Amino acid sequence: MSLRACLVLALLTGLAGLSLRLAMPVTPVDQDYRDVVAFYRAMPVGSGH
């Protein structure tokens, strides 16, 4: 594949992603997800898990 074809494909992929992002609403974060994030934030740094 030539460099020009790869560039065109990359631009088209980026435009498709941007158009999907603008067309579809963002799903709001629910309480269960917030609980998981808070759990991992409370873990000490470097615990390995």
C-alpha positions as a printed NumPy array, in Angstrom:
array([[  0.   ,   0.   ,   0.   ],
       [  1.394,   3.38 ,  -0.874],
       [  1.985,   6.17 ,   1.591],
       [ -0.758,   8.256,   0.006],
       [ -3.302,   5.434,   0.375],
       [ -2.339,   4.951,   4.033],
       [ -2.721,   8.666,   4.673],
       [ -6.144,   8.755,   3.038],
       [ -7.228,   5.686,   5.005],
       [ -6.026,   7.265,   8.266],
       [ -7.879,  10.499,   7.535],
       [-11.08 ,   8.654,   6.65 ],
       [-10.838,   6.566,   9.807],
       [-10.327,   9.694,  11.899],
       [-13.282,  11.434,  10.288],
       [-15.47 ,   8.363,  10.817],
       [-14.497,   8.256,  14.487],
       [-15.131,  11.961,  14.932],
       [-18.524,  11.759,  13.246],
       [-19.525,   8.801,  15.449],
       [-18.379,  10.696,  18.533],
       [-20.495,  13.688,  17.58 ],
       [-23.518,  11.63 ,  16.506],
       [-23.791,   9.345,  19.546],
       [-24.373,  10.679,  23.055],
       [-21.87 ,   9.899,  25.784],
       [-23.123,   7.345,  28.291],
       [-23.241,   8.879,  31.757],
       [-21.164,   7.288,  34.492],
       [-23.254,   5.284,  36.952],
       [-22.714,   4.848,  40.688],
       [-21.264,   1.322,  40.364],
       [-18.471,   2.627,  38.142],
       [-17.756,   5.467,  40.573],
       [-17.537,   2.95 ,  43.409],
       [-14.953,   0.888,  41.506],
       [-12.867,   3.98 ,  40.701],
       [-12.994,   5.088,  44.333],
       [-11.896,   1.602,  45.437],
       [ -8.848,   1.635,  43.179],
       [ -7.948,   5.2  ,  44.166],
       [ -7.942,   4.158,  47.816],
       [ -5.379,   1.393,  47.14 ],
       [ -1.776,   2.286,  47.995],
       [  0.491,   3.073,  45.066],
       [  2.731,   0.171,  44.079],
       [  0.61 ,  -2.535,  45.66 ],
       [  0.709,  -4.502,  42.386],
       [ -3.025,  -5.1  ,  42.181]])
